[in-house]
Amino acid sequence: MPDPIPKKLPPQKQPFTMRGYVSALCFAGLVLFLIGLGFDSVLRAFGIGIAPWFEAFWSAFVGVVVSFFVARLFWRMGLVTFPQYMLGAFTIMAPIAILSFIPVAQLFGNTIALPWLSETASDHHAIALTIYIRLARAVILVPVFLGAFTWFYHVHLGMEPEK
């Protein structure tokens, strides 16, 4: 008599499902948000003023929205391993991290408050330091996002990208 509960198929046999894909992206976005909150709290402990909840939310939101469209494009190009994900993601996320001060500036001002930056420093120095901090966040948070997505999608769900 056949088993009424289907067993989990091996990874090479799992079909692509949009539900699993979206679940993995949401899981990675949640992990990114929580790690981003912690990272921003550490920055605030050192006196670097950053809007903690908004920066973390912005990182998670952009990561999920951009990845929803870009990951499937990467798969069609043949990028399926974690190092290939990293290479592809940094080509996308580095410009987004640099330009992220534009929407954030609408709510919280154009620059990040730094304790060692005096009132007399030029705006160019403040904006450059802001961009460096955003790039540092991207360098740390992009691997976190990709690692969470890769683990959830490929290991936990045992899925394979569509070919």
PDB file of N, CA and C in Angstrom, residues 3-74:
ATOM      1  N   ASP A   3       2.386   4.964   0.566  1.00  0.00           N
ATOM      2  CA  ASP A   3       2.371   5.885   1.706  1.00  0.00           C
ATOM      3  C   ASP A   3       1.521   7.107   1.348  1.00  0.00           C
ATOM      4  N   PRO A   4       0.463   7.437   2.164  1.00  0.00           N
ATOM      5  CA  PRO A   4      -0.393   8.572   1.821  1.00  0.00           C
ATOM      6  C   PRO A   4       0.304   9.923   1.991  1.00  0.00           C
ATOM      7  N   ILE A   5       1.337   9.966   2.822  1.00  0.00           N
ATOM      8  CA  ILE A   5       2.067  11.214   3.015  1.00  0.00           C
ATOM      9  C   ILE A   5       3.293  11.187   2.107  1.00  0.00           C
ATOM     10  N   PRO A   6       3.348  12.079   1.125  1.00  0.00           N
ATOM     11  CA  PRO A   6       4.499  12.044   0.216  1.00  0.00           C
ATOM     12  C   PRO A   6       5.780  12.442   0.942  1.00  0.00           C
ATOM     13  N   LYS A   7       6.831  11.729   0.639  1.00  0.00           N
ATOM     14  CA  LYS A   7       8.137  12.041   1.216  1.00  0.00           C
ATOM     15  C   LYS A   7       8.735  13.230   0.468  1.00  0.00           C
ATOM     16  N   LYS A   8       9.661  13.901   1.141  1.00  0.00           N
ATOM     17  CA  LYS A   8      10.348  15.018   0.501  1.00  0.00           C
ATOM     18  C   LYS A   8      11.224  14.473  -0.624  1.00  0.00           C
ATOM     19  N   LEU A   9      11.076  15.057  -1.778  1.00  0.00           N
ATOM     20  CA  LEU A   9      11.860  14.620  -2.927  1.00  0.00           C
ATOM     21  C   LEU A   9      13.305  15.075  -2.778  1.00  0.00           C
ATOM     22  N   PRO A  10      14.241  14.362  -3.400  1.00  0.00           N
ATOM     23  CA  PRO A  10      15.623  14.847  -3.372  1.00  0.00           C
ATOM     24  C   PRO A  10      15.717  16.205  -4.070  1.00  0.00           C
ATOM     25  N   PRO A  11      16.742  17.009  -3.729  1.00  0.00           N
ATOM     26  CA  PRO A  11      16.816  18.365  -4.279  1.00  0.00           C
ATOM     27  C   PRO A  11      16.756  18.428  -5.799  1.00  0.00           C
ATOM     28  N   GLN A  12      17.357  17.470  -6.497  1.00  0.00           N
ATOM     29  CA  GLN A  12      17.351  17.545  -7.953  1.00  0.00           C
ATOM     30  C   GLN A  12      15.980  17.222  -8.550  1.00  0.00           C
ATOM     31  N   LYS A  13      15.051  16.737  -7.745  1.00  0.00           N
ATOM     32  CA  LYS A  13      13.717  16.387  -8.234  1.00  0.00           C
ATOM     33  C   LYS A  13      12.654  17.409  -7.843  1.00  0.00           C
ATOM     34  N   GLN A  14      12.983  18.341  -6.944  1.00  0.00           N
ATOM     35  CA  GLN A  14      11.981  19.302  -6.487  1.00  0.00           C
ATOM     36  C   GLN A  14      11.635  20.268  -7.616  1.00  0.00           C
ATOM     37  N   PRO A  15      10.361  20.443  -7.893  1.00  0.00           N
ATOM     38  CA  PRO A  15       9.972  21.427  -8.906  1.00  0.00           C
ATOM     39  C   PRO A  15      10.010  22.835  -8.320  1.00  0.00           C
ATOM     40  N   PHE A  16      10.153  23.805  -9.198  1.00  0.00           N
ATOM     41  CA  PHE A  16      10.115  25.201  -8.765  1.00  0.00           C
ATOM     42  C   PHE A  16       8.684  25.567  -8.404  1.00  0.00           C
ATOM     43  N   THR A  17       8.510  26.199  -7.254  1.00  0.00           N
ATOM     44  CA  THR A  17       7.203  26.744  -6.897  1.00  0.00           C
ATOM     45  C   THR A  17       7.384  28.196  -6.499  1.00  0.00           C
ATOM     46  N   MET A  18       6.473  29.033  -6.936  1.00  0.00           N
ATOM     47  CA  MET A  18       6.541  30.448  -6.591  1.00  0.00           C
ATOM     48  C   MET A  18       6.363  30.634  -5.086  1.00  0.00           C
ATOM     49  N   ARG A  19       5.549  29.789  -4.469  1.00  0.00           N
ATOM     50  CA  ARG A  19       5.316  29.905  -3.032  1.00  0.00           C
ATOM     51  C   ARG A  19       6.603  29.691  -2.237  1.00  0.00           C
ATOM     52  N   GLY A  20       7.372  28.676  -2.603  1.00  0.00           N
ATOM     53  CA  GLY A  20       8.642  28.432  -1.932  1.00  0.00           C
ATOM     54  C   GLY A  20       9.639  29.552  -2.172  1.00  0.00           C
ATOM     55  N   TYR A  21       9.644  30.076  -3.384  1.00  0.00           N
ATOM     56  CA  TYR A  21      10.544  31.171  -3.749  1.00  0.00           C
ATOM     57  C   TYR A  21      10.226  32.423  -2.942  1.00  0.00           C
ATOM     58  N   VAL A  22       8.954  32.782  -2.877  1.00  0.00           N
ATOM     59  CA  VAL A  22       8.539  33.967  -2.123  1.00  0.00           C
ATOM     60  C   VAL A  22       8.770  33.752  -0.625  1.00  0.00           C
ATOM     61  N   SER A  23       8.510  32.541  -0.132  1.00  0.00           N
ATOM     62  CA  SER A  23       8.765  32.246   1.285  1.00  0.00           C
ATOM     63  C   SER A  23      10.242  32.421   1.621  1.00  0.00           C
ATOM     64  N   ALA A  24      11.119  31.944   0.738  1.00  0.00           N
ATOM     65  CA  ALA A  24      12.556  32.089   0.969  1.00  0.00           C
ATOM     66  C   ALA A  24      12.969  33.555   0.951  1.00  0.00           C
ATOM     67  N   LEU A  25      12.413  34.333   0.036  1.00  0.00           N
ATOM     68  CA  LEU A  25      12.725  35.764  -0.011  1.00  0.00           C
ATOM     69  C   LEU A  25      12.233  36.477   1.242  1.00  0.00           C
ATOM     70  N   CYS A  26      11.035  36.144   1.699  1.00  0.00           N
ATOM     71  CA  CYS A  26      10.501  36.775   2.915  1.00  0.00           C
ATOM     72  C   CYS A  26      11.328  36.396   4.139  1.00  0.00           C
ATOM     73  N   PHE A  27      11.736  35.136   4.227  1.00  0.00           N
ATOM     74  CA  PHE A  27      12.591  34.703   5.331  1.00  0.00           C
ATOM     75  C   PHE A  27      13.911  35.468   5.312  1.00  0.00           C
ATOM     76  N   ALA A  28      14.525  35.572   4.137  1.00  0.00           N
ATOM     77  CA  ALA A  28      15.791  36.302   4.016  1.00  0.00           C
ATOM     78  C   ALA A  28      15.600  37.778   4.352  1.00  0.00           C
ATOM     79  N   GLY A  29      14.468  38.360   3.940  1.00  0.00           N
ATOM     80  CA  GLY A  29      14.185  39.753   4.273  1.00  0.00           C
ATOM     81  C   GLY A  29      14.028  39.964   5.769  1.00  0.00           C
ATOM     82  N   LEU A  30      13.371  39.032   6.448  1.00  0.00           N
ATOM     83  CA  LEU A  30      13.206  39.128   7.903  1.00  0.00           C
ATOM     84  C   LEU A  30      14.552  39.014   8.617  1.00  0.00           C
ATOM     85  N   VAL A  31      15.370  38.063   8.184  1.00  0.00           N
ATOM     86  CA  VAL A  31      16.705  37.918   8.771  1.00  0.00           C
ATOM     87  C   VAL A  31      17.518  39.187   8.537  1.00  0.00           C
ATOM     88  N   LEU A  32      17.442  39.728   7.328  1.00  0.00           N
ATOM     89  CA  LEU A  32      18.168  40.956   7.008  1.00  0.00           C
ATOM     90  C   LEU A  32      17.695  42.116   7.872  1.00  0.00           C
ATOM     91  N   PHE A  33      16.389  42.220   8.081  1.00  0.00           N
ATOM     92  CA  PHE A  33      15.847  43.291   8.916  1.00  0.00           C
ATOM     93  C   PHE A  33      16.368  43.180  10.347  1.00  0.00           C
ATOM     94  N   LEU A  34      16.333  41.981  10.913  1.00  0.00           N
ATOM     95  CA  LEU A  34      16.770  41.796  12.299  1.00  0.00           C
ATOM     96  C   LEU A  34      18.273  42.034  12.461  1.00  0.00           C
ATOM     97  N   ILE A  35      19.074  41.524  11.527  1.00  0.00           N
ATOM     98  CA  ILE A  35      20.521  41.749  11.583  1.00  0.00           C
ATOM     99  C   ILE A  35      20.817  43.231  11.353  1.00  0.00           C
ATOM    100  N   GLY A  36      20.071  43.862  10.445  1.00  0.00           N
ATOM    101  CA  GLY A  36      20.245  45.295  10.195  1.00  0.00           C
ATOM    102  C   GLY A  36      19.934  46.131  11.418  1.00  0.00           C
ATOM    103  N   LEU A  37      18.894  45.757  12.165  1.00  0.00           N
ATOM    104  CA  LEU A  37      18.591  46.468  13.416  1.00  0.00           C
ATOM    105  C   LEU A  37      19.753  46.363  14.401  1.00  0.00           C
ATOM    106  N   GLY A  38      20.295  45.161  14.520  1.00  0.00           N
ATOM    107  CA  GLY A  38      21.437  44.978  15.416  1.00  0.00           C
ATOM    108  C   GLY A  38      22.657  45.764  14.960  1.00  0.00           C
ATOM    109  N   PHE A  39      22.922  45.744  13.662  1.00  0.00           N
ATOM    110  CA  PHE A  39      24.065  46.471  13.106  1.00  0.00           C
ATOM    111  C   PHE A  39      23.919  47.970  13.338  1.00  0.00           C
ATOM    112  N   ASP A  40      22.725  48.494  13.099  1.00  0.00           N
ATOM    113  CA  ASP A  40      22.493  49.925  13.302  1.00  0.00           C
ATOM    114  C   ASP A  40      22.568  50.305  14.777  1.00  0.00           C
ATOM    115  N   SER A  41      22.170  49.405  15.662  1.00  0.00           N
ATOM    116  CA  SER A  41      22.289  49.669  17.103  1.00  0.00           C
ATOM    117  C   SER A  41      23.753  49.746  17.524  1.00  0.00           C
ATOM    118  N   VAL A  42      24.580  48.895  16.938  1.00  0.00           N
ATOM    119  CA  VAL A  42      26.016  48.952  17.224  1.00  0.00           C
ATOM    120  C   VAL A  42      26.589  50.279  16.736  1.00  0.00           C
ATOM    121  N   LEU A  43      26.179  50.722  15.539  1.00  0.00           N
ATOM    122  CA  LEU A  43      26.646  52.018  15.036  1.00  0.00           C
ATOM    123  C   LEU A  43      26.237  53.149  15.972  1.00  0.00           C
ATOM    124  N   ARG A  44      25.010  53.093  16.475  1.00  0.00           N
ATOM    125  CA  ARG A  44      24.540  54.134  17.394  1.00  0.00           C
ATOM    126  C   ARG A  44      25.322  54.095  18.707  1.00  0.00           C
ATOM    127  N   ALA A  45      25.727  52.921  19.140  1.00  0.00           N
ATOM    128  CA  ALA A  45      26.523  52.821  20.368  1.00  0.00           C
ATOM    129  C   ALA A  45      27.870  53.522  20.217  1.00  0.00           C
ATOM    130  N   PHE A  46      28.388  53.592  18.994  1.00  0.00           N
ATOM    131  CA  PHE A  46      29.642  54.293  18.728  1.00  0.00           C
ATOM    132  C   PHE A  46      29.425  55.750  18.347  1.00  0.00           C
ATOM    133  N   GLY A  47      28.187  56.220  18.464  1.00  0.00           N
ATOM    134  CA  GLY A  47      27.898  57.624  18.205  1.00  0.00           C
ATOM    135  C   GLY A  47      27.600  57.960  16.762  1.00  0.00           C
ATOM    136  N   ILE A  48      27.471  56.955  15.917  1.00  0.00           N
ATOM    137  CA  ILE A  48      27.155  57.206  14.513  1.00  0.00           C
ATOM    138  C   ILE A  48      25.646  57.196  14.388  1.00  0.00           C
ATOM    139  N   GLY A  49      25.066  58.363  14.164  1.00  0.00           N
ATOM    140  CA  GLY A  49      23.615  58.495  14.124  1.00  0.00           C
ATOM    141  C   GLY A  49      23.044  57.979  12.825  1.00  0.00           C
ATOM    142  N   ILE A  50      22.185  57.011  12.926  1.00  0.00           N
ATOM    143  CA  ILE A  50      21.545  56.420  11.757  1.00  0.00           C
ATOM    144  C   ILE A  50      20.128  56.066  12.193  1.00  0.00           C
ATOM    145  N   ALA A  51      19.160  56.231  11.316  1.00  0.00           N
ATOM    146  CA  ALA A  51      17.770  55.905  11.662  1.00  0.00           C
ATOM    147  C   ALA A  51      17.643  54.386  11.684  1.00  0.00           C
ATOM    148  N   PRO A  52      17.709  53.740  12.858  1.00  0.00           N
ATOM    149  CA  PRO A  52      17.871  52.292  12.899  1.00  0.00           C
ATOM    150  C   PRO A  52      16.737  51.507  12.265  1.00  0.00           C
ATOM    151  N   TRP A  53      15.521  51.800  12.608  1.00  0.00           N
ATOM    152  CA  TRP A  53      14.433  50.980  12.066  1.00  0.00           C
ATOM    153  C   TRP A  53      14.272  51.236  10.576  1.00  0.00           C
ATOM    154  N   PHE A  54      14.450  52.479  10.135  1.00  0.00           N
ATOM    155  CA  PHE A  54      14.215  52.790   8.730  1.00  0.00           C
ATOM    156  C   PHE A  54      15.324  52.240   7.846  1.00  0.00           C
ATOM    157  N   GLU A  55      16.576  52.348   8.288  1.00  0.00           N
ATOM    158  CA  GLU A  55      17.689  51.797   7.509  1.00  0.00           C
ATOM    159  C   GLU A  55      17.535  50.286   7.366  1.00  0.00           C
ATOM    160  N   ALA A  56      17.191  49.610   8.460  1.00  0.00           N
ATOM    161  CA  ALA A  56      17.023  48.156   8.413  1.00  0.00           C
ATOM    162  C   ALA A  56      15.835  47.781   7.532  1.00  0.00           C
ATOM    163  N   PHE A  57      14.735  48.515   7.663  1.00  0.00           N
ATOM    164  CA  PHE A  57      13.564  48.242   6.829  1.00  0.00           C
ATOM    165  C   PHE A  57      13.882  48.487   5.363  1.00  0.00           C
ATOM    166  N   TRP A  58      14.558  49.585   5.077  1.00  0.00           N
ATOM    167  CA  TRP A  58      14.896  49.912   3.693  1.00  0.00           C
ATOM    168  C   TRP A  58      15.770  48.812   3.087  1.00  0.00           C
ATOM    169  N   SER A  59      16.767  48.330   3.830  1.00  0.00           N
ATOM    170  CA  SER A  59      17.640  47.264   3.338  1.00  0.00           C
ATOM    171  C   SER A  59      16.844  46.001   3.036  1.00  0.00           C
ATOM    172  N   ALA A  60      15.970  45.613   3.957  1.00  0.00           N
ATOM    173  CA  ALA A  60      15.174  44.396   3.761  1.00  0.00           C
ATOM    174  C   ALA A  60      14.204  44.558   2.600  1.00  0.00           C
ATOM    175  N   PHE A  61      13.532  45.696   2.526  1.00  0.00           N
ATOM    176  CA  PHE A  61      12.554  45.935   1.464  1.00  0.00           C
ATOM    177  C   PHE A  61      13.217  45.913   0.092  1.00  0.00           C
ATOM    178  N   VAL A  62      14.305  46.646  -0.049  1.00  0.00           N
ATOM    179  CA  VAL A  62      15.001  46.685  -1.338  1.00  0.00           C
ATOM    180  C   VAL A  62      15.562  45.308  -1.675  1.00  0.00           C
ATOM    181  N   GLY A  63      16.106  44.608  -0.672  1.00  0.00           N
ATOM    182  CA  GLY A  63      16.633  43.273  -0.923  1.00  0.00           C
ATOM    183  C   GLY A  63      15.583  42.317  -1.451  1.00  0.00           C
ATOM    184  N   VAL A  64      14.399  42.321  -0.841  1.00  0.00           N
ATOM    185  CA  VAL A  64      13.332  41.414  -1.273  1.00  0.00           C
ATOM    186  C   VAL A  64      12.798  41.815  -2.644  1.00  0.00           C
ATOM    187  N   VAL A  65      12.519  43.098  -2.847  1.00  0.00           N
ATOM    188  CA  VAL A  65      11.926  43.544  -4.114  1.00  0.00           C
ATOM    189  C   VAL A  65      12.888  43.336  -5.276  1.00  0.00           C
ATOM    190  N   VAL A  66      14.138  43.737  -5.110  1.00  0.00           N
ATOM    191  CA  VAL A  66      15.107  43.580  -6.195  1.00  0.00           C
ATOM    192  C   VAL A  66      15.368  42.102  -6.457  1.00  0.00           C
ATOM    193  N   SER A  67      15.530  41.321  -5.394  1.00  0.00           N
ATOM    194  CA  SER A  67      15.822  39.898  -5.568  1.00  0.00           C
ATOM    195  C   SER A  67      14.676  39.136  -6.211  1.00  0.00           C
ATOM    196  N   PHE A  68      13.446  39.579  -5.986  1.00  0.00           N
ATOM    197  CA  PHE A  68      12.303  38.880  -6.567  1.00  0.00           C
ATOM    198  C   PHE A  68      12.448  38.794  -8.083  1.00  0.00           C
ATOM    199  N   PHE A  69      12.915  39.860  -8.685  1.00  0.00           N
ATOM    200  CA  PHE A  69      13.062  39.876 -10.143  1.00  0.00           C
ATOM    201  C   PHE A  69      14.445  39.421 -10.592  1.00  0.00           C
ATOM    202  N   VAL A  70      15.475  39.791  -9.843  1.00  0.00           N
ATOM    203  CA  VAL A  70      16.844  39.558 -10.285  1.00  0.00           C
ATOM    204  C   VAL A  70      17.268  38.100 -10.121  1.00  0.00           C
ATOM    205  N   ALA A  71      16.850  37.428  -9.054  1.00  0.00           N
ATOM    206  CA  ALA A  71      17.293  36.048  -8.822  1.00  0.00           C
ATOM    207  C   ALA A  71      16.864  35.133  -9.963  1.00  0.00           C
ATOM    208  N   ARG A  72      15.667  35.300 -10.447  1.00  0.00           N
ATOM    209  CA  ARG A  72      15.216  34.450 -11.561  1.00  0.00           C
ATOM    210  C   ARG A  72      16.004  34.751 -12.830  1.00  0.00           C
ATOM    211  N   LEU A  73      16.379  36.006 -13.016  1.00  0.00           N
ATOM    212  CA  LEU A  73      17.224  36.366 -14.156  1.00  0.00           C
ATOM    213  C   LEU A  73      18.598  35.720 -14.019  1.00  0.00           C
ATOM    214  N   PHE A  74      19.163  35.742 -12.804  1.00  0.00           N
ATOM    215  CA  PHE A  74      20.453  35.095 -12.566  1.00  0.00           C
ATOM    216  C   PHE A  74      20.372  33.604 -12.880  1.00  0.00           C
TER     217      PHE A  74
END
